[in-house]
Amino acid sequence: MSSEVDVNKLYRKVRGKKIFFLFILTLALLAITIISICIGPISISIQDIIKAIFGENPDENLRAIVLDVRIPRVLMAVMAGTCLSLAGVIMQGLLRNPLASPYVLGVAAGAAFGAALAVAFGLQFIFGEYALFMLALVFSLVTMFMVYGLASARGVETETLILAGIAIGSLFNALVSFLIYVSGEKIYGIVFWLMGGLWGADWEQLFIIFPVLLGGIVITLNCSWDLNALSMGDEVAMNLGINVKFSKIFLLTLATLLTAVTVSLTGTIGFIGLVAPHIVRIMIGSDHRFLLPASGLVGAMLLLSADTLSRMIINPAEMPVGIITSVIGVPFFVYLLMKRRKRWWI
Amino acid sequence: MVDMRLRVKDLSFKYSTTDVLSGVNLEVDEHEVASIVGPNASGKTTLLRCINKVLKPYMGTVFIDGKAIVKMNIKELAREVSSVPQIALRSFPLTVLDVVLMGRTPYVKWQLTKNDLEIAEESIKSVGIENLTSKYFDELSGGEMQRVLISKAITQEPKVLLLDEPTAHLDVKNQLEILDLIRNLARNKDIAVLMAIHDLNLAARFSDRIYMIKNGSIFASGSPMDVLTSENIREVYGVEVRTIKSEESIHILPIKPIRSFNQT
Amino acid sequence: MEFKVKKATVVLTAILIIAIITSYGIYHFLSSGYMPDSTATLIDGAGRYTTIKHPVEKVVSLASSVSEILCTLNASEVLCAVDQYSTFPPYLKEKLDTVDDFNVGSGATPSIETIVYHKPDIVFAWPYCTVIDEIEDRGIPVYVLKYPDDMADIIDLIKTVGYIVGREGRAEEISSFMTGYVEMVEDRTKELEQKPLVYFELNEPGKTGNGSTIAGSLIKITGGANIAENSSLKYLTINNEYIISTNPDVIIKFYYGTEPNEEEMDQLKEEIVNRPGWSVINAVKNDRVYVVDYAECSTSPRLIIGLVRYAKWIHPELFNDIDAGELAEYVYTNIYGLKT
């Protein structure tokens, strides 16, 4: 019991390791990004890509492919993956529930319904594209707080929360189907424009998601001490000087915003928000100061790799990216369930 | 008159319409360990929660060094009062060091300073968990967890430390060690300690002062010798006991429960 | 003499008279080529044997194409119920909206109750119908259609439906009209060496089909080269980069409105023209992005209008003499019997 301890040294060592881990993740993401830009259904030499980026390429089609299609899509995958995993980390930490994610809690379904509603009433023609995001946001917030409210009313326990999420999520999925049904076939075209994964990613969309992501990263990192405390339970957090009620509502709203924007641009992509945080927890633990950025990076990598695969597997046809993220996600989910006895999930 | 470290004045608390606490007065000075004893559901935990502002009292005030806690914001309060909840923690994987450092939350923005780390180190040493720092919190034994949580609370540099059943689920050796640790912390770090505790023998052995609660009111208070009498215990717990006084403490031997219909 | 008639005699006489009348009736029907209570055994589109009363008198159609074909065969009166998408010609839509038991719901999960209530002689259904066995279990024959791959399949379907309802003559008339156009178009395009590249897009961005879809077959007939011709998937989402790099000369976008709406069709075109990176595509550069009403490209005689539109879009120089609008008017007036 009398072994010596130098907290300063230990802390610096651990922090050094985590920073190194973040550094490696950043490098890996950078590498995957470059690889994803270099490979595609159309093989373009690296020289041509560089030329295209610097505006020297004589072939305008190659230039259009690189600049208007491939790069925006790669960047979109990176940003969407980051947004979804940040949202996942926040939800898991706040709700103290390893199964929480935008998808499981029905928030994504709520956002999809909001967007579909806007389309069904042709609001995007009247108020512009932002009508979609606003409605997506409103309905995902409604879902989030319905789920949370329902679970709180019965004491926020894991099972209740997940059940409430699944129930309300399927309600909104049903409502989307209903909208499609009553709007006739016409809505298909537009709804799938929203739900169509990353096919139509473009710079305009990037300009929408980027500020949200940036804001999200800055704010969540700033709240990482709060998240650490909250992940130990409300009473512990309150005792550490956290305004629990405010922090919870604020952070849940932020997570919902991240989800809503992503969903209205790329459609519902499952598993990223669930899986990425857990991979990171296993590797570097749950200190949110490192968990948040690392999960963002891992989520970006996962979605980007899945999307790049989806472009390549049955070229020139595309696999829906959701299939690939699920193929990666499901085995991991099973792995989580198998490990549950040993660790922190109930 | 110099203010007591912790003073609770006329505190009452209601859950909707049920009175849980009524007119509680209580004082703990620095270096002191005070225990709240009383049967289940007598309001011990509620009292602790009113002191750390988790619950809002319906009447009455809590003072720390003469300053009312209603005038402090939650962050200021966190620098004055820290508490150790009952262990019922399900947590994501965090190391012991992570948990201890969490105690600095009321003080830091993002980066921990050298000072923060020194305080944590001091706290780890004083609690004796040097060998646990790199382990995962959720893999520890009950006694170890309790120590880590106490270390976290101490890292908060509190003036008042609240503990809710610190010996629950611990074996007898750990019980003695933990309470001994708590008493030493109170003595060495100028902290006022208030704990809710079930075991009357442990309370008698380690407390400077005891508050016995019955149905949300203080039934008796004072030194263990004065409070833990067989008459008081019979009245509050409905149990026949024998008390044995020794040099260092008073020992309570339960005999049998008193049936309510036998009462005269 | 007492005119005493025995009961037996009366009965016998009555039988005789009935027999004479009946045999005359039979003779009459036979001579008019009409077989009462005759049956026919068909192999349907799914390769199943189906025995039906022939010709049928009561039809439930779970396929809007069949409903439409029946109307062009001037046999709309045999339709006792249709699925909810059978909205053309307009009088079907009107009937759907006004007559309760005329609507059986979706073609995938129709109301069995409504179908049984009508006691039809035959039910036409697509293979995706989920209750085919349940309908047949109630003694109602189901003719399962084949998803058409090309023009020939559609002409075959018209002839088959014509036979089933006993309107072979009209069916022949329509199909030879259609065949005439197909041959004319094929004739003009078969010698071509330069085949413009064509990309057609269904409901979602990137959603297209290979050579064995109707749209694919129309492109083939009209002398275009479908950029997804050789895909192993019949329907696929094709990669955006691939579209830009193959650089199609013509883009055809499908419009799925229930009624053609100029404004919405223009919006669809706008959206395509403004897609990022698409400005370099020949079709966009040369303003050869067209929006076609889905109804003119599906399994019905109207397909001929789509064919001519495709032909004019893909090879405008070869089909100067044909006006798609005039053809459409002709088809709607003479085949559908609609006044425009």
mmCIF file of N, CA and C in Angstrom, chain C residues 2 49 153 155 179-180 201 264 334:
data_model
loop_
_atom_site.group_PDB
_atom_site.id
_atom_site.type_symbol
_atom_site.label_atom_id
_atom_site.label_comp_id
_atom_site.label_asym_id
_atom_site.label_seq_id
_atom_site.Cartn_x
_atom_site.Cartn_y
_atom_site.Cartn_z
ATOM 1 N N GLU C 2 -112.711 -36.122 -76.114
ATOM 2 C CA GLU C 2 -112.270 -35.377 -74.922
ATOM 3 C C GLU C 2 -110.772 -35.067 -75.028
ATOM 4 N N TYR C 49 -49.645 -23.013 -64.980
ATOM 5 C CA TYR C 49 -50.843 -23.301 -65.762
ATOM 6 C C TYR C 49 -52.051 -22.713 -65.057
ATOM 7 N N ASP C 153 -42.294 -7.993 -75.477
ATOM 8 C CA ASP C 153 -43.038 -8.511 -74.329
ATOM 9 C C ASP C 153 -44.357 -7.763 -74.161
ATOM 10 N N ILE C 155 -46.067 -6.109 -76.518
ATOM 11 C CA ILE C 155 -47.003 -6.442 -77.596
ATOM 12 C C ILE C 155 -47.620 -7.824 -77.346
ATOM 13 N N THR C 179 -46.330 -2.242 -83.733
ATOM 14 C CA THR C 179 -45.236 -2.883 -84.445
ATOM 15 C C THR C 179 -44.791 -2.041 -85.633
ATOM 16 N N GLY C 180 -45.762 -1.421 -86.266
ATOM 17 C CA GLY C 180 -45.442 -0.569 -87.410
ATOM 18 C C GLY C 180 -44.456 0.516 -87.019
ATOM 19 N N GLU C 201 -32.639 8.170 -66.037
ATOM 20 C CA GLU C 201 -32.669 8.153 -64.572
ATOM 21 C C GLU C 201 -34.096 7.985 -64.075
ATOM 22 N N GLU C 264 -43.490 20.939 -62.706
ATOM 23 C CA GLU C 264 -42.684 19.958 -61.985
ATOM 24 C C GLU C 264 -41.667 19.299 -62.904
ATOM 25 N N ASN C 334 -57.679 7.629 -80.886
ATOM 26 C CA ASN C 334 -58.093 6.416 -81.597
ATOM 27 C C ASN C 334 -57.886 5.127 -80.826
#
